[in-house]
Amino acid sequence: VQLVEAGGGLVQPGGSLRLSCVASGFTFRDYSMRWYRQAPGKEREYVASISSTGGSTNYVDSVKGRFTISRDNAMRTVYLEMNSLKPEDTAVYYCAAVRPTYHTPNYWGQGTQVAVSS
């Protein structure tokens, strides 16, 4: 099983980034997917989730209206479009896969660093 994130980097406040996470080794279309982040010195926090079909999404309040989660089951990929980035969005971003009927992630990626700074 692998989840490989990409797309992180350094961006100025107000800028945008698009993260991707490519899955392999499990039946991607059956799993809901989530993005989490961990800022320096802080605990990992939930950011967004998307159902297995992509028909339902959810976001933490701090990113609503700025971030969009999506998925392409044919490409086994989940995305996080991040707009109007703020310095407080600086963190390592992780994607995670959640098996049907489970509440906590079963698989994690290695993370990709996002830094928002002028």
Short mmCIF file of N, CA and C in Angstrom, two decimals:
data_model
loop_
_atom_site.label_atom_id
_atom_site.label_comp_id
_atom_site.label_asym_id
_atom_site.label_seq_id
_atom_site.Cartn_x
_atom_site.Cartn_y
_atom_site.Cartn_z
N VAL A 1 0.84 -1.19 0.00
CA VAL A 1 0.00 0.00 0.00
C VAL A 1 0.88 1.24 0.00
N GLN A 2 0.54 2.17 -0.87
CA GLN A 2 1.27 3.44 -0.91
C GLN A 2 0.32 4.60 -1.15
N LEU A 3 0.58 5.69 -0.46
CA LEU A 3 -0.03 6.98 -0.73
C LEU A 3 1.11 7.96 -0.90
N VAL A 4 1.19 8.57 -2.06
CA VAL A 4 2.31 9.45 -2.36
C VAL A 4 1.78 10.85 -2.67
N GLU A 5 2.08 11.79 -1.77
CA GLU A 5 1.65 13.17 -1.94
C GLU A 5 2.68 13.95 -2.76
N ALA A 6 2.20 14.97 -3.43
CA ALA A 6 3.06 15.88 -4.18
C ALA A 6 2.36 17.23 -4.27
N GLY A 7 3.13 18.25 -4.67
CA GLY A 7 2.54 19.56 -4.92
C GLY A 7 2.82 20.60 -3.87
N GLY A 8 3.46 20.22 -2.79
CA GLY A 8 3.78 21.21 -1.77
C GLY A 8 4.87 22.16 -2.24
N GLY A 9 5.10 23.19 -1.44
CA GLY A 9 6.14 24.16 -1.78
C GLY A 9 5.98 25.43 -0.98
N LEU A 10 6.74 26.44 -1.40
CA LEU A 10 6.70 27.76 -0.77
C LEU A 10 5.83 28.69 -1.61
N VAL A 11 4.89 29.35 -0.97
CA VAL A 11 3.99 30.25 -1.68
C VAL A 11 3.76 31.50 -0.83
N GLN A 12 3.51 32.62 -1.47
CA GLN A 12 3.24 33.86 -0.75
C GLN A 12 1.81 33.86 -0.22
N PRO A 13 1.56 34.61 0.84
CA PRO A 13 0.18 34.75 1.33
C PRO A 13 -0.74 35.20 0.21
N GLY A 14 -1.91 34.59 0.16
CA GLY A 14 -2.86 34.87 -0.91
C GLY A 14 -2.70 33.99 -2.13
N GLY A 15 -1.64 33.22 -2.17
CA GLY A 15 -1.37 32.36 -3.30
C GLY A 15 -2.13 31.05 -3.25
N SER A 16 -1.83 30.20 -4.22
CA SER A 16 -2.54 28.93 -4.36
C SER A 16 -1.56 27.78 -4.57
N LEU A 17 -1.99 26.61 -4.16
CA LEU A 17 -1.27 25.36 -4.43
C LEU A 17 -2.30 24.26 -4.64
N ARG A 18 -1.89 23.26 -5.40
CA ARG A 18 -2.74 22.08 -5.58
C ARG A 18 -1.95 20.85 -5.18
N LEU A 19 -2.38 20.20 -4.13
CA LEU A 19 -1.75 18.97 -3.69
C LEU A 19 -2.42 17.78 -4.36
N SER A 20 -1.63 16.75 -4.60
CA SER A 20 -2.18 15.50 -5.12
C SER A 20 -1.66 14.35 -4.28
N CYS A 21 -2.41 13.26 -4.32
CA CYS A 21 -2.04 12.05 -3.57
C CYS A 21 -2.44 10.86 -4.43
N VAL A 22 -1.45 10.11 -4.87
CA VAL A 22 -1.69 8.95 -5.72
C VAL A 22 -1.64 7.69 -4.87
N ALA A 23 -2.67 6.86 -5.01
CA ALA A 23 -2.80 5.66 -4.20
C ALA A 23 -2.48 4.41 -5.00
N SER A 24 -1.96 3.41 -4.31
CA SER A 24 -1.73 2.10 -4.92
C SER A 24 -1.78 1.03 -3.85
N GLY A 25 -2.09 -0.19 -4.28
CA GLY A 25 -2.05 -1.31 -3.35
C GLY A 25 -3.34 -1.62 -2.63
N PHE A 26 -4.39 -0.85 -2.88
CA PHE A 26 -5.69 -1.14 -2.29
C PHE A 26 -6.76 -0.63 -3.25
N THR A 27 -8.01 -1.00 -2.99
CA THR A 27 -9.12 -0.66 -3.88
C THR A 27 -9.55 0.78 -3.59
N PHE A 28 -8.89 1.71 -4.25
CA PHE A 28 -9.05 3.14 -3.97
C PHE A 28 -10.51 3.56 -4.01
N ARG A 29 -11.27 3.09 -4.97
CA ARG A 29 -12.64 3.58 -5.16
C ARG A 29 -13.56 3.21 -3.99
N ASP A 30 -13.13 2.29 -3.15
CA ASP A 30 -13.95 1.87 -2.01
C ASP A 30 -13.70 2.70 -0.75
N TYR A 31 -12.64 3.48 -0.77
CA TYR A 31 -12.21 4.18 0.43
C TYR A 31 -12.59 5.66 0.38
N SER A 32 -13.03 6.20 1.52
CA SER A 32 -13.08 7.64 1.62
C SER A 32 -11.65 8.13 1.86
N MET A 33 -11.41 9.37 1.51
CA MET A 33 -10.08 9.93 1.60
C MET A 33 -10.09 11.22 2.40
N ARG A 34 -9.01 11.48 3.10
CA ARG A 34 -8.91 12.68 3.92
C ARG A 34 -7.55 13.35 3.73
N TRP A 35 -7.54 14.63 4.00
CA TRP A 35 -6.30 15.39 4.14
C TRP A 35 -6.19 15.85 5.60
N TYR A 36 -5.01 15.71 6.13
CA TYR A 36 -4.66 16.22 7.44
C TYR A 36 -3.44 17.13 7.29
N ARG A 37 -3.16 17.88 8.33
CA ARG A 37 -1.94 18.69 8.33
C ARG A 37 -1.37 18.77 9.74
N GLN A 38 -0.07 18.99 9.80
CA GLN A 38 0.60 19.14 11.08
C GLN A 38 1.57 20.31 10.98
N ALA A 39 1.28 21.34 11.75
CA ALA A 39 2.14 22.51 11.81
C ALA A 39 3.23 22.28 12.85
N PRO A 40 4.33 23.00 12.73
CA PRO A 40 5.43 22.83 13.69
C PRO A 40 4.96 23.04 15.13
N GLY A 41 5.26 22.09 15.99
CA GLY A 41 4.91 22.20 17.39
C GLY A 41 3.46 21.94 17.71
N LYS A 42 2.68 21.52 16.72
CA LYS A 42 1.25 21.29 16.95
C LYS A 42 0.89 19.86 16.60
N GLU A 43 -0.29 19.46 17.07
CA GLU A 43 -0.78 18.12 16.75
C GLU A 43 -1.32 18.10 15.33
N ARG A 44 -1.35 16.90 14.78
CA ARG A 44 -1.93 16.74 13.45
C ARG A 44 -3.42 17.05 13.53
N GLU A 45 -3.93 17.77 12.53
CA GLU A 45 -5.34 18.11 12.51
C GLU A 45 -5.98 17.73 11.19
N TYR A 46 -7.25 17.41 11.28
CA TYR A 46 -8.07 17.08 10.12
C TYR A 46 -8.29 18.34 9.29
N VAL A 47 -8.24 18.21 7.97
CA VAL A 47 -8.48 19.35 7.08
C VAL A 47 -9.74 19.15 6.24
N ALA A 48 -9.82 18.00 5.56
CA ALA A 48 -10.94 17.79 4.64
C ALA A 48 -11.11 16.31 4.37
N SER A 49 -12.30 15.94 3.93
CA SER A 49 -12.56 14.55 3.55
C SER A 49 -13.49 14.49 2.36
N ILE A 50 -13.45 13.35 1.67
CA ILE A 50 -14.31 13.13 0.52
C ILE A 50 -14.74 11.67 0.54
N SER A 51 -16.01 11.44 0.21
CA SER A 51 -16.53 10.08 0.22
C SER A 51 -15.95 9.27 -0.93
N SER A 52 -16.20 7.99 -0.91
CA SER A 52 -15.61 7.10 -1.91
C SER A 52 -16.04 7.47 -3.34
N THR A 53 -17.27 7.94 -3.49
CA THR A 53 -17.75 8.31 -4.83
C THR A 53 -17.45 9.76 -5.17
N GLY A 54 -17.03 10.52 -4.19
CA GLY A 54 -16.81 11.95 -4.41
C GLY A 54 -18.05 12.79 -4.21
N GLY A 55 -19.15 12.17 -3.85
CA GLY A 55 -20.40 12.90 -3.74
C GLY A 55 -20.58 13.70 -2.47
N SER A 56 -19.73 13.46 -1.50
CA SER A 56 -19.83 14.17 -0.23
C SER A 56 -18.46 14.64 0.22
N THR A 57 -18.40 15.90 0.63
CA THR A 57 -17.15 16.46 1.13
C THR A 57 -17.39 17.18 2.46
N ASN A 58 -16.31 17.34 3.20
CA ASN A 58 -16.40 18.02 4.49
C ASN A 58 -15.08 18.73 4.75
N TYR A 59 -15.14 19.86 5.47
CA TYR A 59 -13.95 20.66 5.71
C TYR A 59 -13.92 21.16 7.15
N VAL A 60 -12.74 21.35 7.66
CA VAL A 60 -12.59 22.05 8.92
C VAL A 60 -12.94 23.52 8.68
N ASP A 61 -13.51 24.18 9.68
CA ASP A 61 -14.00 25.54 9.49
C ASP A 61 -12.93 26.49 8.97
N SER A 62 -11.70 26.32 9.40
CA SER A 62 -10.65 27.28 9.06
C SER A 62 -10.29 27.29 7.58
N VAL A 63 -10.70 26.27 6.82
CA VAL A 63 -10.37 26.23 5.38
C VAL A 63 -11.59 26.31 4.49
N LYS A 64 -12.78 26.33 5.06
CA LYS A 64 -14.00 26.39 4.25
C LYS A 64 -14.00 27.64 3.38
N GLY A 65 -14.36 27.43 2.11
CA GLY A 65 -14.38 28.53 1.15
C GLY A 65 -13.04 28.80 0.51
N ARG A 66 -11.97 28.20 1.03
CA ARG A 66 -10.64 28.41 0.45
C ARG A 66 -10.06 27.13 -0.14
N PHE A 67 -10.35 25.99 0.48
CA PHE A 67 -9.81 24.70 0.03
C PHE A 67 -10.92 23.87 -0.61
N THR A 68 -10.54 23.07 -1.60
CA THR A 68 -11.47 22.15 -2.24
C THR A 68 -10.82 20.78 -2.39
N ILE A 69 -11.49 19.76 -1.85
CA ILE A 69 -11.01 18.39 -2.01
C ILE A 69 -11.78 17.74 -3.16
N SER A 70 -11.08 16.95 -3.96
CA SER A 70 -11.70 16.24 -5.06
C SER A 70 -10.94 14.94 -5.29
N ARG A 71 -11.51 14.09 -6.12
CA ARG A 71 -10.85 12.81 -6.40
C ARG A 71 -11.16 12.36 -7.81
N ASP A 72 -10.27 11.54 -8.34
CA ASP A 72 -10.42 10.92 -9.65
C ASP A 72 -10.17 9.44 -9.44
N ASN A 73 -11.24 8.67 -9.35
CA ASN A 73 -11.08 7.25 -9.05
C ASN A 73 -10.38 6.49 -10.17
N ALA A 74 -10.55 6.93 -11.39
CA ALA A 74 -9.86 6.27 -12.50
C ALA A 74 -8.35 6.45 -12.40
N MET A 75 -7.94 7.59 -11.86
CA MET A 75 -6.52 7.90 -11.71
C MET A 75 -6.00 7.55 -10.31
N ARG A 76 -6.89 7.08 -9.45
CA ARG A 76 -6.53 6.70 -8.08
C ARG A 76 -5.85 7.86 -7.35
N THR A 77 -6.42 9.04 -7.54
CA THR A 77 -5.80 10.25 -7.02
C THR A 77 -6.81 11.12 -6.30
N VAL A 78 -6.38 11.68 -5.18
CA VAL A 78 -7.17 12.68 -4.47
C VAL A 78 -6.38 13.99 -4.49
N TYR A 79 -7.12 15.09 -4.57
CA TYR A 79 -6.51 16.40 -4.70
C TYR A 79 -6.96 17.31 -3.55
N LEU A 80 -6.15 18.30 -3.28
CA LEU A 80 -6.53 19.39 -2.38
C LEU A 80 -6.11 20.69 -3.04
N GLU A 81 -7.11 21.41 -3.53
CA GLU A 81 -6.88 22.72 -4.12
C GLU A 81 -6.93 23.74 -3.00
N MET A 82 -5.86 24.50 -2.84
CA MET A 82 -5.76 25.47 -1.74
C MET A 82 -5.59 26.87 -2.30
N ASN A 83 -6.54 27.73 -2.01
CA ASN A 83 -6.51 29.11 -2.47
C ASN A 83 -6.48 30.06 -1.29
N SER A 84 -6.15 31.32 -1.57
CA SER A 84 -6.10 32.35 -0.52
C SER A 84 -5.31 31.86 0.70
N LEU A 85 -4.16 31.31 0.43
CA LEU A 85 -3.37 30.72 1.50
C LEU A 85 -2.90 31.76 2.50
N LYS A 86 -2.84 31.32 3.75
CA LYS A 86 -2.43 32.18 4.86
C LYS A 86 -1.20 31.58 5.54
N PRO A 87 -0.43 32.39 6.23
CA PRO A 87 0.73 31.84 6.95
C PRO A 87 0.35 30.71 7.90
N GLU A 88 -0.82 30.76 8.48
CA GLU A 88 -1.24 29.71 9.41
C GLU A 88 -1.59 28.40 8.71
N ASP A 89 -1.58 28.40 7.39
CA ASP A 89 -1.75 27.14 6.64
C ASP A 89 -0.44 26.38 6.50
N THR A 90 0.65 26.98 6.93
CA THR A 90 1.95 26.32 6.86
C THR A 90 1.94 25.05 7.69
N ALA A 91 2.28 23.93 7.04
CA ALA A 91 2.25 22.63 7.71
C ALA A 91 2.74 21.56 6.75
N VAL A 92 2.94 20.38 7.28
CA VAL A 92 3.10 19.20 6.45
C VAL A 92 1.70 18.63 6.23
N TYR A 93 1.36 18.41 4.98
CA TYR A 93 0.03 17.92 4.62
C TYR A 93 0.12 16.43 4.27
N TYR A 94 -0.81 15.67 4.87
CA TYR A 94 -0.84 14.22 4.69
C TYR A 94 -2.19 13.80 4.10
N CYS A 95 -2.15 12.87 3.17
CA CYS A 95 -3.40 12.25 2.77
C CYS A 95 -3.54 10.92 3.51
N ALA A 96 -4.78 10.50 3.66
CA ALA A 96 -5.08 9.28 4.40
C ALA A 96 -6.28 8.59 3.78
N ALA A 97 -6.27 7.28 3.85
CA ALA A 97 -7.36 6.46 3.31
C ALA A 97 -8.11 5.79 4.45
N VAL A 98 -9.45 5.82 4.35
CA VAL A 98 -10.29 5.27 5.41
C VAL A 98 -11.16 4.16 4.83
N ARG A 99 -10.98 2.98 5.35
CA ARG A 99 -11.74 1.81 4.90
C ARG A 99 -13.22 1.99 5.23
N PRO A 100 -14.10 1.44 4.40
CA PRO A 100 -15.54 1.51 4.70
C PRO A 100 -15.86 1.04 6.11
N THR A 101 -16.69 1.77 6.80
CA THR A 101 -17.18 1.54 8.18
C THR A 101 -16.14 1.88 9.24
N TYR A 102 -14.94 2.26 8.85
CA TYR A 102 -13.93 2.65 9.83
C TYR A 102 -14.03 4.16 10.10
N HIS A 103 -13.57 4.57 11.25
CA HIS A 103 -13.60 5.99 11.59
C HIS A 103 -12.23 6.63 11.54
N THR A 104 -11.21 5.83 11.71
CA THR A 104 -9.85 6.38 11.68
C THR A 104 -9.12 5.86 10.46
N PRO A 105 -8.16 6.63 9.94
CA PRO A 105 -7.46 6.21 8.72
C PRO A 105 -6.74 4.88 8.87
N ASN A 106 -6.75 4.12 7.78
CA ASN A 106 -6.04 2.86 7.73
C ASN A 106 -4.66 3.01 7.10
N TYR A 107 -4.55 3.96 6.18
CA TYR A 107 -3.28 4.18 5.48
C TYR A 107 -2.96 5.67 5.46
N TRP A 108 -1.66 5.97 5.51
CA TRP A 108 -1.17 7.35 5.50
C TRP A 108 -0.09 7.53 4.46
N GLY A 109 -0.05 8.73 3.89
CA GLY A 109 1.08 9.09 3.05
C GLY A 109 2.22 9.63 3.89
N GLN A 110 3.30 9.99 3.20
CA GLN A 110 4.50 10.45 3.90
C GLN A 110 4.49 11.96 4.15
N GLY A 111 3.57 12.65 3.50
CA GLY A 111 3.44 14.09 3.72
C GLY A 111 4.17 14.93 2.69
N THR A 112 3.65 16.14 2.50
CA THR A 112 4.29 17.12 1.63
C THR A 112 4.25 18.47 2.35
N GLN A 113 5.35 19.20 2.31
CA GLN A 113 5.48 20.44 3.06
C GLN A 113 4.87 21.61 2.30
N VAL A 114 4.05 22.38 2.99
CA VAL A 114 3.50 23.61 2.46
C VAL A 114 3.96 24.75 3.37
N ALA A 115 4.57 25.75 2.79
CA ALA A 115 5.03 26.92 3.56
C ALA A 115 4.44 28.17 2.92
N VAL A 116 3.77 28.97 3.73
CA VAL A 116 3.16 30.20 3.25
C VAL A 116 3.87 31.36 3.93
N SER A 117 4.61 32.10 3.15
CA SER A 117 5.42 33.17 3.72
C SER A 117 5.79 34.18 2.64
N SER A 118 5.92 35.44 3.06
CA SER A 118 6.36 36.47 2.14
C SER A 118 7.88 36.66 2.23
#
